[in-house]
Each structure stands twice: as structure tokens, then as C-alpha cells.
Coordinates of C-alpha atoms and ligand atoms in Angstrom, one line a residue:
X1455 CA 125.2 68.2 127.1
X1456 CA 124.4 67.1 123.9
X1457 CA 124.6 63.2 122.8
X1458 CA 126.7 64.3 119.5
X1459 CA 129.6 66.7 119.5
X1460 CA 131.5 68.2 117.0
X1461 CA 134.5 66.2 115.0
X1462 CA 137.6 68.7 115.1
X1463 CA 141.5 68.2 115.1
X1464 CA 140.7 64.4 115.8
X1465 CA 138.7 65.1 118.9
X1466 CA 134.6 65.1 119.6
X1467 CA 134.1 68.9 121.2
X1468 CA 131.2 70.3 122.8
X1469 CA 130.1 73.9 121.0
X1470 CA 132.1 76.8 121.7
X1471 CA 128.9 78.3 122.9
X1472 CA 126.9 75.2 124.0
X1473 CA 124.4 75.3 121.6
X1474 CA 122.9 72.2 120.4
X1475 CA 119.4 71.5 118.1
X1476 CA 117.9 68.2 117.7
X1477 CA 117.6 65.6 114.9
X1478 CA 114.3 64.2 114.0
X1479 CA 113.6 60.7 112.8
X1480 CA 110.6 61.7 109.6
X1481 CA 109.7 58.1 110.1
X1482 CA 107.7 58.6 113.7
X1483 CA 108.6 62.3 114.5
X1484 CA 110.8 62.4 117.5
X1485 CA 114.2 63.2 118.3
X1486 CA 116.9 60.9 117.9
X1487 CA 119.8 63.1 119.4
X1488 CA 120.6 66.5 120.2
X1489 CA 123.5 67.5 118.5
X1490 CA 126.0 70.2 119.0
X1491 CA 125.6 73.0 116.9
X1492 CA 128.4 74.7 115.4
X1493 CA 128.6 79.0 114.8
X1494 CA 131.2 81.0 113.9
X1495 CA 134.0 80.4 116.5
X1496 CA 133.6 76.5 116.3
X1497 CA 133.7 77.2 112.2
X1498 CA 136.6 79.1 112.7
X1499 CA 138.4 76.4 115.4
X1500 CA 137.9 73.7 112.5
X1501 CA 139.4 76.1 109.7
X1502 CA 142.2 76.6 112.0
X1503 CA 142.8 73.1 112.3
X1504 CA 142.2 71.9 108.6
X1505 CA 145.0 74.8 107.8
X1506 CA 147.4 74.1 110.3
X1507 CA 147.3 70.4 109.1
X1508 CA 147.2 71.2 105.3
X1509 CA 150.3 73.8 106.2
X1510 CA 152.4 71.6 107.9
X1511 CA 152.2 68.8 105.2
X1512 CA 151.4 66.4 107.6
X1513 CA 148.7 64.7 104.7
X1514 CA 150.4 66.5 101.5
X1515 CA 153.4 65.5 102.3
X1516 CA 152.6 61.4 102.4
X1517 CA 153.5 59.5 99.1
X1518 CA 149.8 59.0 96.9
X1519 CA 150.4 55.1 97.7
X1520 CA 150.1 56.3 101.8
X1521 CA 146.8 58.4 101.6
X1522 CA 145.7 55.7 99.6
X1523 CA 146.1 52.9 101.3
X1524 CA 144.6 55.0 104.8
X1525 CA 141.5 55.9 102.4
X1526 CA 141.1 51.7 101.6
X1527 CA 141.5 51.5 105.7
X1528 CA 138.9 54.3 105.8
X1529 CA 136.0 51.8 103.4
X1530 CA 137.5 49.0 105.2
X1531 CA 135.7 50.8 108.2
X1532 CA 132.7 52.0 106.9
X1533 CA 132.1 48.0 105.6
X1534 CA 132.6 47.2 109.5
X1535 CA 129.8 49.6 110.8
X1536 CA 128.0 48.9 107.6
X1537 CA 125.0 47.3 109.3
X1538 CA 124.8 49.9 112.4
X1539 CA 125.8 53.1 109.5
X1540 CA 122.7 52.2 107.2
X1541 CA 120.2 52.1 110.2
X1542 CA 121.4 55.7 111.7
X1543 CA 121.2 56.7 107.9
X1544 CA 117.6 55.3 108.0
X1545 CA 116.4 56.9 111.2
X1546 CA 118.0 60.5 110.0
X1547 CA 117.1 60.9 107.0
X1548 CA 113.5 58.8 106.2
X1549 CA 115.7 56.7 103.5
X1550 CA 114.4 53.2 102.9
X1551 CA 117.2 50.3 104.5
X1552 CA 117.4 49.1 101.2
X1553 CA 118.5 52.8 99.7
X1554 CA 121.0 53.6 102.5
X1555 CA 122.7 50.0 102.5
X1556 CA 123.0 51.0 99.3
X1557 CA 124.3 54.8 100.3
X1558 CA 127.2 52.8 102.6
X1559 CA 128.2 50.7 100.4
X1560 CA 128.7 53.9 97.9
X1561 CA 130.7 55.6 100.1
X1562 CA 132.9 52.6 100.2
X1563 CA 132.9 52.9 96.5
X1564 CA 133.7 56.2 96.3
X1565 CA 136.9 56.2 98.9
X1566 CA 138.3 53.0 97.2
X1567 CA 137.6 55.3 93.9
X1568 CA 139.3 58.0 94.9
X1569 CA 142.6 56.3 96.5
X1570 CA 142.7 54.5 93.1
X1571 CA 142.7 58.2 91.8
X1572 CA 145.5 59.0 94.1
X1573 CA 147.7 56.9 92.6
X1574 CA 147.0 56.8 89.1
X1575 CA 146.4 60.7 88.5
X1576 CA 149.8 61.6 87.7
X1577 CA 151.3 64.3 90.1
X1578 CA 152.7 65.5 87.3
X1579 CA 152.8 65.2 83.3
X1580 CA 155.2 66.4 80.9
X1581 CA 154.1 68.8 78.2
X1582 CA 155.3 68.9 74.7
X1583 CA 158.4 71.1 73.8
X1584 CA 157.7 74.4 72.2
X1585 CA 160.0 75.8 69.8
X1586 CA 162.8 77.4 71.8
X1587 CA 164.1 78.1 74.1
X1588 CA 164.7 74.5 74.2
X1589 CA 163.2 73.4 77.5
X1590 CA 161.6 71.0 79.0
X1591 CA 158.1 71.6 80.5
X1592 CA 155.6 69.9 82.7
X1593 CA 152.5 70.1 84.8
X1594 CA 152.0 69.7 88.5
X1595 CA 148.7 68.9 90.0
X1596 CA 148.9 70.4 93.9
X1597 CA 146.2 70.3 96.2
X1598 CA 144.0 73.0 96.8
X1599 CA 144.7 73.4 100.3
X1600 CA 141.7 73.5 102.8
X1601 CA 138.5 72.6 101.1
X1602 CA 135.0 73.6 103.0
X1603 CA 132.6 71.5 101.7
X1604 CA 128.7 72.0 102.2
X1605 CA 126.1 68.8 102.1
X1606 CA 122.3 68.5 101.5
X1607 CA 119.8 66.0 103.7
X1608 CA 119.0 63.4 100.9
X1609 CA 122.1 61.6 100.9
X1610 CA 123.7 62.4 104.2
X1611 CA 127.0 59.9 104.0
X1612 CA 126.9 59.5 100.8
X1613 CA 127.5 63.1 99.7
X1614 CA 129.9 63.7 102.8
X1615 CA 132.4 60.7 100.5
X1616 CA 131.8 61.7 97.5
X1617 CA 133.1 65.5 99.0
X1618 CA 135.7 63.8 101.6
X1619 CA 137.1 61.5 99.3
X1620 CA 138.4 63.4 96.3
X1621 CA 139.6 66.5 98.6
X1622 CA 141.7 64.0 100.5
X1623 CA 143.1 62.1 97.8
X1624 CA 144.6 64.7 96.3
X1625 CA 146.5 66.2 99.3
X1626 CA 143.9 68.8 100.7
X1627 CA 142.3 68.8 104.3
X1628 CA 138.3 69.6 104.7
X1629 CA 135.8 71.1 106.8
X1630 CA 132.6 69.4 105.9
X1631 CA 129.5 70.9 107.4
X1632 CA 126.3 68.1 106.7
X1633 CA 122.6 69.5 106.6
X1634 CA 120.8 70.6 109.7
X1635 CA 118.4 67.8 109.3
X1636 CA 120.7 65.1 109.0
X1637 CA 124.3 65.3 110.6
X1638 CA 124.8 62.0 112.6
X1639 CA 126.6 59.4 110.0
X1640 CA 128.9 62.5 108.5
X1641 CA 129.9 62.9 112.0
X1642 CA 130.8 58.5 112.4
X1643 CA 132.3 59.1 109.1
X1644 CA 135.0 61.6 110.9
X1645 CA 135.8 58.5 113.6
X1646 CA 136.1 55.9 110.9
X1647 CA 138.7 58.2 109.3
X1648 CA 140.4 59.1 112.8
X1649 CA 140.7 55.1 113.6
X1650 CA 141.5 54.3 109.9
X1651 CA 144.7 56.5 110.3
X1652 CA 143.7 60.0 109.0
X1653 CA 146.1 62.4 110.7
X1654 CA 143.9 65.2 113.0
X1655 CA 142.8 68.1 111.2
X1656 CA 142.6 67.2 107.9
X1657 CA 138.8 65.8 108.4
X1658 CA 136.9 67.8 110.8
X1659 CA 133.2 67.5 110.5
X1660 CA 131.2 70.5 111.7
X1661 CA 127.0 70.1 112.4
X1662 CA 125.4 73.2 112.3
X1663 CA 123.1 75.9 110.1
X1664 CA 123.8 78.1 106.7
X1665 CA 123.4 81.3 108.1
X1666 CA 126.4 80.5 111.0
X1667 CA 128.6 77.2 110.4
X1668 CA 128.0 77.6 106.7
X1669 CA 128.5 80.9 106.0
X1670 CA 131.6 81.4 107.8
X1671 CA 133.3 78.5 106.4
X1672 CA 132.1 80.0 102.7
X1673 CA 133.5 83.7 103.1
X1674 CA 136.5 82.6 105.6
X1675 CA 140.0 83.8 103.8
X1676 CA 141.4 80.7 105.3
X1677 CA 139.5 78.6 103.2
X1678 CA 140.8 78.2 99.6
X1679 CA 137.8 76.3 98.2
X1680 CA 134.3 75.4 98.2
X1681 CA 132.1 72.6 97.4
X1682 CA 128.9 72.7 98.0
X1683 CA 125.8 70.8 97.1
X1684 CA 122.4 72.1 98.0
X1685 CA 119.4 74.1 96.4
X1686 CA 120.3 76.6 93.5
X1687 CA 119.1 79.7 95.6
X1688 CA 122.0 78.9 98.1
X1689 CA 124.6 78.0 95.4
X1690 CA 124.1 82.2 94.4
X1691 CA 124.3 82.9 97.8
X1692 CA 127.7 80.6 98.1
X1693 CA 129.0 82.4 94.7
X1694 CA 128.9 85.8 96.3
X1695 CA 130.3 85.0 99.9
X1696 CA 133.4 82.9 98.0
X1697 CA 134.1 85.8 96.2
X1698 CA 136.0 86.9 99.1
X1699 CA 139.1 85.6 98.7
X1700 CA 138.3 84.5 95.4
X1701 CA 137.5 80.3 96.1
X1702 CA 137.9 78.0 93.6
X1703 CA 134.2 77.2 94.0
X1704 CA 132.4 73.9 92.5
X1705 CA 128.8 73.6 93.0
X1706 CA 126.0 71.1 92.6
X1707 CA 122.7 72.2 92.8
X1708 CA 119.3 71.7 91.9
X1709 CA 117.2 69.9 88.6
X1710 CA 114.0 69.5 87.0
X1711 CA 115.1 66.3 84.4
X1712 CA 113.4 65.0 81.9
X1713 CA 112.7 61.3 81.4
X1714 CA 111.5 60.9 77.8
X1715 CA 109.8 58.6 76.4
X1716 CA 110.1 58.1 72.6
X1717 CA 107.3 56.1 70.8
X1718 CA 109.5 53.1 70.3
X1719 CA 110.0 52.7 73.9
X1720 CA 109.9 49.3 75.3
X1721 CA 106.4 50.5 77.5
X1722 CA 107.3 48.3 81.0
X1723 CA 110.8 49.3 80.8
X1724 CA 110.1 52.8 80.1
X1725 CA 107.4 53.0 83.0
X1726 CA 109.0 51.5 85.8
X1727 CA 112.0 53.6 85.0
X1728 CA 110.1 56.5 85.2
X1729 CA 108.5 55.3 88.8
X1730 CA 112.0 54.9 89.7
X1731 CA 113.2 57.8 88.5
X1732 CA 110.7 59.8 90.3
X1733 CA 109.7 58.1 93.6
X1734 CA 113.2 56.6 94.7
X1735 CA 114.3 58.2 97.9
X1736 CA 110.4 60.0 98.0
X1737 CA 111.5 62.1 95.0
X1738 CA 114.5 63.9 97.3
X1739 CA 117.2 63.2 94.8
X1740 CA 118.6 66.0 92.9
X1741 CA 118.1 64.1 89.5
X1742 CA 114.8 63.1 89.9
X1743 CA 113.0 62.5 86.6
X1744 CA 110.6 64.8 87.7
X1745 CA 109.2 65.6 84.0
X1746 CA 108.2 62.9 82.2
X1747 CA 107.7 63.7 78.8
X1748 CA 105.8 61.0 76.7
X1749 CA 104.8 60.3 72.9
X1750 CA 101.6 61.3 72.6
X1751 CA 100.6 58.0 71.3
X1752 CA 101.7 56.4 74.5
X1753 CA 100.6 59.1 76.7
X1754 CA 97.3 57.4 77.8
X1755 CA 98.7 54.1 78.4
X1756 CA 101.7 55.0 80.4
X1757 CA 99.5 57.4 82.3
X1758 CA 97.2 54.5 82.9
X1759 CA 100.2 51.6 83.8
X1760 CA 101.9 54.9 86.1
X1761 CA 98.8 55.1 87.7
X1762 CA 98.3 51.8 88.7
X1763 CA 101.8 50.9 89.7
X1764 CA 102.1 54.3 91.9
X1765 CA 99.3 53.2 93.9
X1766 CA 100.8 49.7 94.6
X1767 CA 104.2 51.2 96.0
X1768 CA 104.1 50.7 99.7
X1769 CA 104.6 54.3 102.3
X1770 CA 105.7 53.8 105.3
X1771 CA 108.6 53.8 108.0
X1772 CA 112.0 53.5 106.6
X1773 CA 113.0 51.0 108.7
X1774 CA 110.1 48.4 107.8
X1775 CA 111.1 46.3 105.2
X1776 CA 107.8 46.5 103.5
X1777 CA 108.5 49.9 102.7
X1778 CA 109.0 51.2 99.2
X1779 CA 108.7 54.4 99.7
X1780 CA 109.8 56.3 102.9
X1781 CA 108.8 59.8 104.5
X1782 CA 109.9 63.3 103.3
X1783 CA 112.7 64.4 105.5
X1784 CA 111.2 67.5 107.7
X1785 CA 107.6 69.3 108.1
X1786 CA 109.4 72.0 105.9
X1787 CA 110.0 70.1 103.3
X1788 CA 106.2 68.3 103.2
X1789 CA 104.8 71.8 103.7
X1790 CA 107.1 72.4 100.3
X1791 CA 105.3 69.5 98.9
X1792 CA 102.0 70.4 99.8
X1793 CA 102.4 73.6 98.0
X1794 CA 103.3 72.7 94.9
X1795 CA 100.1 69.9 94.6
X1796 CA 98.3 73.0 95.3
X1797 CA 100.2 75.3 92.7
X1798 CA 99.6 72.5 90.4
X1799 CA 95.9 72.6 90.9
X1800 CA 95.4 76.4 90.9
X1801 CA 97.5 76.3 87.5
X1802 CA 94.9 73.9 85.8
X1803 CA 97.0 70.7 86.0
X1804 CA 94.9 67.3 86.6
X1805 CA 96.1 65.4 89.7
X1806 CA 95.4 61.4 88.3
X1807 CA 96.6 60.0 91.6
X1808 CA 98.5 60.9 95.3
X1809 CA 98.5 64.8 96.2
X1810 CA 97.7 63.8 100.3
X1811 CA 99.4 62.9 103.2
X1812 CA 99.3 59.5 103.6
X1813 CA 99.1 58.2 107.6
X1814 CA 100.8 54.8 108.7
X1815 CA 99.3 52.6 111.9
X1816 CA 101.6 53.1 114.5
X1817 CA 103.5 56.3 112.9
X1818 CA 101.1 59.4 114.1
X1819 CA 104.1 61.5 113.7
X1820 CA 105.6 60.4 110.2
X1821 CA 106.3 62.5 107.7
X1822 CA 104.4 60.5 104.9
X1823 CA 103.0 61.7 101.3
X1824 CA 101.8 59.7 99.1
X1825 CA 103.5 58.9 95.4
X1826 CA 101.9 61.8 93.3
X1827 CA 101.2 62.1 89.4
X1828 CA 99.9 65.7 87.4
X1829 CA 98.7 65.1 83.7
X1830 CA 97.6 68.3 81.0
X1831 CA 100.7 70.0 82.3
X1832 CA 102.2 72.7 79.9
X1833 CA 106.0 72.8 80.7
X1834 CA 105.5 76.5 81.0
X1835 CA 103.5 75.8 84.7
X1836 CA 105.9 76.1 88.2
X1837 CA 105.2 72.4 88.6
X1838 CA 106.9 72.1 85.3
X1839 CA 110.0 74.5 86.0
X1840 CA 110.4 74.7 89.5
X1841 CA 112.3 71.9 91.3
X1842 CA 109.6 70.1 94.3
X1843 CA 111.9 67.8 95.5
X1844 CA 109.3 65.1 96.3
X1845 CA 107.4 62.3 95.0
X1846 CA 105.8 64.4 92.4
X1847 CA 106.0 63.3 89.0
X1848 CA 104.4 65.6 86.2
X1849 CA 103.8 64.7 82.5
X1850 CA 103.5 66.4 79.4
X1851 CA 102.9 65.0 75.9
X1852 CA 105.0 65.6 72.7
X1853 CA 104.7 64.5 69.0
X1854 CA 108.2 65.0 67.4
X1855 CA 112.1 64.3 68.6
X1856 CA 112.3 67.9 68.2
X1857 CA 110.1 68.9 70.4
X1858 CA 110.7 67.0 73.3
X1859 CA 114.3 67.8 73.0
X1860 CA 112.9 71.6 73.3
X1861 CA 110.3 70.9 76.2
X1862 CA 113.5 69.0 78.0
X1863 CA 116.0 72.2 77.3
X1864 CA 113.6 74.5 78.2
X1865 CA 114.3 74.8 81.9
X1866 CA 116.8 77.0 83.9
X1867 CA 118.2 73.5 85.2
X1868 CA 120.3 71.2 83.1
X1869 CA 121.4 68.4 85.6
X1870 CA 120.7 64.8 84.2
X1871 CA 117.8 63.5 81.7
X1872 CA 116.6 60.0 80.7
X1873 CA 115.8 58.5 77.5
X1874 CA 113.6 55.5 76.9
X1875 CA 114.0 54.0 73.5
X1876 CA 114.6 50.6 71.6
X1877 CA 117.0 52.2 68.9
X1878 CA 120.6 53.4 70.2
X1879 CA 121.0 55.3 67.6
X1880 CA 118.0 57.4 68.0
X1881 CA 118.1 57.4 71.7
X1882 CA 121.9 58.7 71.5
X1883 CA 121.3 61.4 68.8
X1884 CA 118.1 62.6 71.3
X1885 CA 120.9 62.4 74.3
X1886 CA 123.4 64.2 72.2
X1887 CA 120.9 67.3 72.0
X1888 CA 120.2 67.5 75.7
X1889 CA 121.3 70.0 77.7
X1890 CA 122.6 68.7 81.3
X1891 CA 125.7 67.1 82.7
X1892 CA 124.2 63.6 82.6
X1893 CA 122.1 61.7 80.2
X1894 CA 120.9 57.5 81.2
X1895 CA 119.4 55.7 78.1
X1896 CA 117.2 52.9 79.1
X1897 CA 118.2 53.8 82.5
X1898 CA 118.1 56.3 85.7
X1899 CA 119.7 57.7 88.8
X1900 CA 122.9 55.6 87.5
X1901 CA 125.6 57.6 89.2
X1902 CA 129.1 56.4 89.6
X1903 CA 132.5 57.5 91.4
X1904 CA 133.9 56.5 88.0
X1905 CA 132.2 58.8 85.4
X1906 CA 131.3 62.8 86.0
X1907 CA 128.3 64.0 87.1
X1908 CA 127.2 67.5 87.5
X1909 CA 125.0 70.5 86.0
X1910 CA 125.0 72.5 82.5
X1911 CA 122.9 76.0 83.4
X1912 CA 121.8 77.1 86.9
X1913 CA 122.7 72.7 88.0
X1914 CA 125.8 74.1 88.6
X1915 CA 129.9 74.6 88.5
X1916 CA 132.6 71.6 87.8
X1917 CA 131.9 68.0 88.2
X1918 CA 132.5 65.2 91.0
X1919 CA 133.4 61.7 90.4
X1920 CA 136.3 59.8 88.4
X1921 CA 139.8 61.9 87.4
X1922 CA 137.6 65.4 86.1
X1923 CA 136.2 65.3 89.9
X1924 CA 139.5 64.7 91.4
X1925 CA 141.3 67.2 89.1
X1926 CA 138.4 69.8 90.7
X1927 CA 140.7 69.6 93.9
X1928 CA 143.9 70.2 92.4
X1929 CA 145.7 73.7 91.4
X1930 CA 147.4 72.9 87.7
X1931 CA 151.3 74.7 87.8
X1932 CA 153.6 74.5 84.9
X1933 CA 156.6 74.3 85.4
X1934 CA 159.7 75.5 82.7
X1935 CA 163.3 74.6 83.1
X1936 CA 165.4 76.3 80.6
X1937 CA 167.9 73.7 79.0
X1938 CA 169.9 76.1 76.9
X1939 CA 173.4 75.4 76.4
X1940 CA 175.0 77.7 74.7
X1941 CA 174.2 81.2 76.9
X1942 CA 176.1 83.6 74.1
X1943 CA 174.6 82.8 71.1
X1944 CA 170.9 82.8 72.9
X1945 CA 170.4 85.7 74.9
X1946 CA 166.8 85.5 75.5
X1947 CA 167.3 88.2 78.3
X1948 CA 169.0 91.1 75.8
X1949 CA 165.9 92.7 74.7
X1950 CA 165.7 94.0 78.5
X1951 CA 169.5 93.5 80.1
X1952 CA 172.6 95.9 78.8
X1953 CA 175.0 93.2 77.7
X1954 CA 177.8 94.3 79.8
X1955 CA 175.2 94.0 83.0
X1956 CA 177.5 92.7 85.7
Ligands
LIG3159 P1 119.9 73.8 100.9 O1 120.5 74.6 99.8 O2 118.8 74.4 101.7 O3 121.0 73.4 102.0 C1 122.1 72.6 101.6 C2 123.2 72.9 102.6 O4 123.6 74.2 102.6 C3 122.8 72.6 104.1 O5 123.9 72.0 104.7 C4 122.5 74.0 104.6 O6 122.7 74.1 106.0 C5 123.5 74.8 103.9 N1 123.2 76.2 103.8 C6 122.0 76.8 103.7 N2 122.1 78.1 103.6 C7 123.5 78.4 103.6 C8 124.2 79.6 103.5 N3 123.6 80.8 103.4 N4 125.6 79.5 103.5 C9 126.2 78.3 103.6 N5 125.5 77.1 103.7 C10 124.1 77.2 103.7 O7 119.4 72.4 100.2 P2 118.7 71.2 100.9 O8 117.3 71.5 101.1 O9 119.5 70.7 102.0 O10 118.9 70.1 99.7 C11 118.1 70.0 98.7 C12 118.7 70.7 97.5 O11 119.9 70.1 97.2 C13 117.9 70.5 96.2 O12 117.8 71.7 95.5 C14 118.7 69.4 95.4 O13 118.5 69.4 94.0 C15 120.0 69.8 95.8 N6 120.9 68.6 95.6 C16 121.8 68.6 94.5 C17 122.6 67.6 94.3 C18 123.5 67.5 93.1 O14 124.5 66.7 93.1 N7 123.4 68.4 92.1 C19 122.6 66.5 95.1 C20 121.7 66.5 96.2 C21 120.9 67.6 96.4

């Protein structure tokens, strides 16, 4: 029997089919729990459920001010396991405590967020009048209906609020399936939402793989939308499987962003943004500053300062406080790693520090690598273009505005970017010119439930966070009531009905 089951219609339920696969802590290797592991009939269960529980207007149908004030009960409960969430966060994923206290406290954010959302979003807004007939006109925005939403490894609660949270606020239920490597806090999530007053079926929280779980809850005609946030391979894959039944889809996928560094930077400011932007989390975050582009007059000296601050950050165990820098999630994913130092080699890059495995006393089994850094990389390498997800920072020189704006804008990504500057001005007309959803000035990895965040290009469809990510869950309808008075002199319908029509 496994030690975690399924979350559907309120209840924790073994696998139709018994399956279960287990969860691995990257910090020492070994299994935490075996899980229950969702296919197509326990997909299909939880559809059943979310639609039955979306149909019957049993979460709809509340007033805003009553799904909001269960979604303030829901961060109520995730500040009361705050302590016990961060540390099964920690153990699943290879995040540092310090990241995932962080992660819980976002999620708390991000519910509170939303249920502010669900009351000051108006349900609906009058339009102006057109010329006739005179009317009067309005908008309604409606929930979707049931949402199946699709999360990545690298921020495991975090991403299932910042799905959950805007799908429920405005009416819809969900079906959230977390990653393979990391379901245990989406699946606490579903209990804190159960005890915070969440009717059943309207969050049912499915473990499981792509290829089953996933992909039935992506082509299922039951399902009326999609959100998913993973690699962009998988996004195309989600595009064509939606297509079914024609799902609003929303997607947030991959990056290669571009942290640059003009030659009025302030240099300490600029450098340890750029360690943060690439080593927080081990590099798994989606807008990792992964190209590091750099005045040519500064190259040598922020090459030299990177250098010697990346060999000072601390690997080891995310649950040791010590630790700066935690492992990378799954063998996979270091094995993706590994790869790309080599790629980067074979394409004539210089590796000035990291590139190895890194092993910690105690730890034979962790998942560690150590803080890496390429230099004499052309942007038109795969280290350059193709997104590594993990602590592997490449940088490339420039000489004009213009041409780091091109080096940053030429990528099939276009999710978030970075700036370092000590004119606004400048630093905003350089933002203004980037291509991606996101640009921090002075700053990185600032992401908010208040302002949008998503991908221009092959980063993805639609935004989450503040009312544009809430309105992403909502069908628009306009309504027209017809306030003519006088029916005989306008006869709007003559053109088509005989006059003396009965
Ligand atoms: P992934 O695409 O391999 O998997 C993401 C999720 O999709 C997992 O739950 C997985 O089980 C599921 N999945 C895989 N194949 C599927 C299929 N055929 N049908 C339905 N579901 C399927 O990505 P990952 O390795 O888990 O995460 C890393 C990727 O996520 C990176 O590319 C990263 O940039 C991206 N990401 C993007 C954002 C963002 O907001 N833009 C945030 C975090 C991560």
C-alpha cells in the first residue's frame, strides 16, 4: 500500500490499478515515500469529480466574498504547517530551507492574492452604449469550468498555488497533476483546502506521469482548460492533445534569460545579482539568468569577482543550514547537466570554474554539482540557446546597447531578462527593447502574485499572477438588453420579418 494516496472528491484513494512509484530525497538518495500513481481511470475519476462539482454550482455558485474568505482559511492553513510544509518541500525537491520557507510563505501570498482578486475583479462591467438600438450592454466574466492544471519539480507548492489559486477564485474547480519527482506538498495542499472549507471536487490533486495522468487530463473533452507549466518540448505536445475539444490553453514554459550588464553598472550589485540569478534553487528556475551578457570593459573583472564568489557558495544537503546551494532534483536531470558542460567543452567554450559533481561527507547518494561558469561563448553555441536548467552560468561579451539587446533577443525563448545599470533611464530604454514577458532592473527572480509573469516566443501562452492571470480563468460574455421603447417606429427586425408576421 503506498504511504501517499491520491486527493479526489475530498477523499485520499488508493490507485485504481494499485500502482505506486517512489519519491526520492536528491539530498542523500533514498526514498521518502511511495506514492500512488495515477493513469487514465484515476485521471478520469478526478475529471468526473471536478465536473460534477463545477456542474452543480456547488463553488460557482458561492458569493466572491465566500470563496474568498475559504481561500484566506486555506493560507491560514498553510501558515499552520508552515514549519512541517517547508521541510517535506526540502526533502522532495533538494530546495534549500531558506528557498522553500520562502516557497510557503508564497503560496500564502498567492491564495490571499487571488481571494483579493475574487472580490475586487468585477463579475461584471458595463460597456459603453453604441449608437442604437439604444441598449444597455455589459460584460460577464464566468469561470472556465474545470481547469487541469500541469506542474514542474522546481517549485512543487509553489506552482500548485499559483495554478490552484486563480482557477478557484474565479469559480472553476481543478485537477492539478504535480511532477513525478515531487508530488508530496501538492498533495497536503489538497487537505489544507478540504479542512479550510473547500467543498469536495473542486481540488483534487492527482500524482502521477505525462504519458498517463497527464495526458488524459490534457486531451479529456471533460476538461475545458489547461494550464500547464513545464519544458517547451511538452508545452507542443500539450498544444496538440488540447486541441481536442479546443481548451483554452495557457502555458509557461522554458527560458534562456539574459542578465545584462551595462558598463555603468554598479560591479558588486551587478555580480551578486548575477550569482543569484543563476545559482538560486541550483539554476532549476525557469528564469534563470542563465546568459550573462557583460560590457566588454567589465568582462574580465566580473569574470574574475564571479569566479571567486561561485567557489565560496556552500553545496550540500538542503536541509543543513550551511547550505547555499542544494542538489539537482533527479540523476536525470544531473545527467542533463553533465551533458551540457560537455557540449560546452566540445563547442570550444572555456569552463573558468565548476563543471563536476561535487560529493558531501555523509551524503554518498546526493545529487550534488557544483556552481559552474563558461567564458568565450558565442550566443550561437547550444550552451548559449538551449535551456540546462542547472547551475550553469555562460557569459558573452558585448560592446554597444545595441548589440546586447540583439544577443538577448536572439533566442527561441523570451521569458524574463535582467538589467544592471546606474541610469534608469538607460536601463529602462534597454528593458523597453527586450523581448520576454518580464524584465528586473537592478534586480532578479522578483516574481509577484501581483504583477504578470509569463513568456513572449516559444516561453509560452497568457500570463499568471494579479487581475491579467485571474482574467486567464474566466470566459468574457457580453451581454445586450434592448431598451427600445417605441417598437413601431424602430423595427430593427423588418429587413428579415413580413410586417404583418403574426
Ligand atoms: P516537463 O515538461 O518534463 O514536465 C512538466 C510536467 O509535465 C510534469 O508534471 C510532467 O509529468 C508533465 N508531463 C510530461 N510529459 C507530459 C505529457 N506528454 N502530457 C502531459 N503532461 C506531461 O518539465 P520539468 O522537467 O518537470 O520542469 C522543467 C521545465 O519547466 C523547464 O523547461 C522550465 O523552464 C519549466 N518551467 C517553467 C516555468 C515558467 O513559469 N515559465 C516555471 C517552472 C518551470
Amino acid at each position: 500500500m503506498a504511504d501517499r494516496d491520491l486527493f479526489i472528491n475530498g477523499e485520499t484513494v488508493p490507485a485504481e490499478d494499485g500502482k505506486e512509484f517512489p519519491t526520492i530525497d536528491p539530498s542523500t538518495g533514498e526514498t521518502i515515500a511511495m506514492v500512488a500513481q495515477a493513469g487514465k481511470a484515476d485521471a478520469e475519476k478526478a475529471i468526473a469529480a471536478a465536473r460534477a462539482a463545477f456542474d452543480d454550482g456547488r463553488w460557482s455558485g458561492l458569493a466572491p466574498a465566500k470563496r474568498a474568505e475559504i481561500m484566506e482559511a486555506v493560507a491560514a492553513g498553510l501558515k499552520e504547517r508552515a514549519g512541517e510544509l517547508a521541510e517535506l518541500e526540502s526533502r522532495d525537491s533538494g530546495g534549500t530551507l531558506r528557498k522553500t520557507k520562502g516557497d510557503v510563505s508564497g503560496a500564502g501570498f498567492t491564495l490571499r492574492s487571488n481571494a483579493e482578486l475574487a472580490t475586487t475583479v468585477p463579475a461584471s462591467e458595463p460597456l459603453p452604449q453604441t449608437t442604437a438600438p439604444p441598449s444597455l450592454n455589459y460584460v460577464r466574466h464566468e469561470p472556465i469550468g474545470v481547469c487541469g492544471q500541469i506542474i514542474p519539480w522546481n517549485f512543487p507548492l509553489l506552482m500548485a498555488a499559483w495554478k490552484i489559486a486563480p482557477a478557484i477564485a474565479a469559480g472553476n474547480t481543478v485537477v492539478l497533476k504535480p511532477s513525478e519527482n515531487t508530488p508530496l506538498t501538492a498533495l497536503v495542499l489538497a487537505e489544507i483546502c478540504k479542512d479550510a472549507g473547500v467543498p469536495d471536487g473542486v481540488v483534487n490533486v492527482i500524482p502521477g506521469f505525462g504519458p498517463g495522468a497527464g495526458e488524459t487530463l490534457v486531451s479529456s473533452m471533460d476538461v475545458d482548460k489547461v494550464a500547464f507549466t513545464g519544458s517547451t518540448g511538452t508545452g507542443r505536445r500539450i498544444l496538440q492533445l488540447a486541441s481536442s475539444n479546443i481548451k483554452k490553453v495557457t502555458l509557461e514554459l522554458g527560458g534562456k534569460s539574459a542578465s545584462i550588464v551595462l558598463d555603468d553598472a554598479d560591479l558588486k550589485l551587478a555580480v551578486d545579482g548575477a550569482l543569484w540569478g543563476i545559482f538560486y534553487n541550483s539554476g532549476q528556475v525557469c528564469n534563470a539568468g542563465s546568459r550573462l551578457l557583460v560590457h566588454s570593459s567589465l568582462h574580465d573583472e566580473v569574470v574574475d569577482r564571479l569566479v571567486a564568489k561561485a567557489e565560496r557558495i556552500t553545496v550540500g544537503p538542503a536541509l543543513d543550514k550551511k547550505t547555499l546551494m542544494g542538489p539537482i532534483v533527479s540523476k536525470t536531470q544531473l545527467e542533463t547537466v553533465e551533458r551540457y558542460v560537455k557540449i560546452g567543452q566540445d563547442e570550444g567554450a572555456k569552463l573558468v570554474t565548476g563543471g563536476e559533481r561535487v560529493s558531501v561527507d555523509g551524503h554518498p547518494g546526493g545529487l550534488f554539482f557544483a556552481p559552474t561558469i563558461f567564458t568565450g561563448v558565442d550566443n550561437k553555441m547550444r550552451i548559449a540557446q538551449e535551456e540546462i536548467f542547472g547551475p550553469v552560468l555562460v557569459v558573452i561579451p558585448f560592446e554597444t546597447d545595441d548589440e546586447a539587446v540583439a544577443i538577448a533577443n536572439d533566442s527561441i525563448y523570451g521569458l524574463a531578462g535582467g538589467v544592471w545599470s546606474s541610469d534608469p533611464t538607460r536601463a529602462m530604454g534597454v528593458a523597453g527593447r527586450i523581448r520576454t514577458g518580464t524584465v528586473w532592473i537592478n534586480d532578479y527572480h522578483l516574481i509577484s502574485p501581483k504583477y504578470p509573469f509569463g513568456g513572449y516566443k516559444q516561453s509560452g501562452i497568457g500570463r499568471e499572477h494579479g487581475v491579467q492571470g485571474f482574467l486567464e480563468y474566466t470566459e468574457t460574455k457580453h451581454v445586450h438588453v434592448d431598451l427600445t421603447r417605441d417598437r413601431e417606429k424602430h423595427r430593427w427586425f423588418d429587413s428579415v420579418v413580413p410586417p404583418d408576421a403574426p
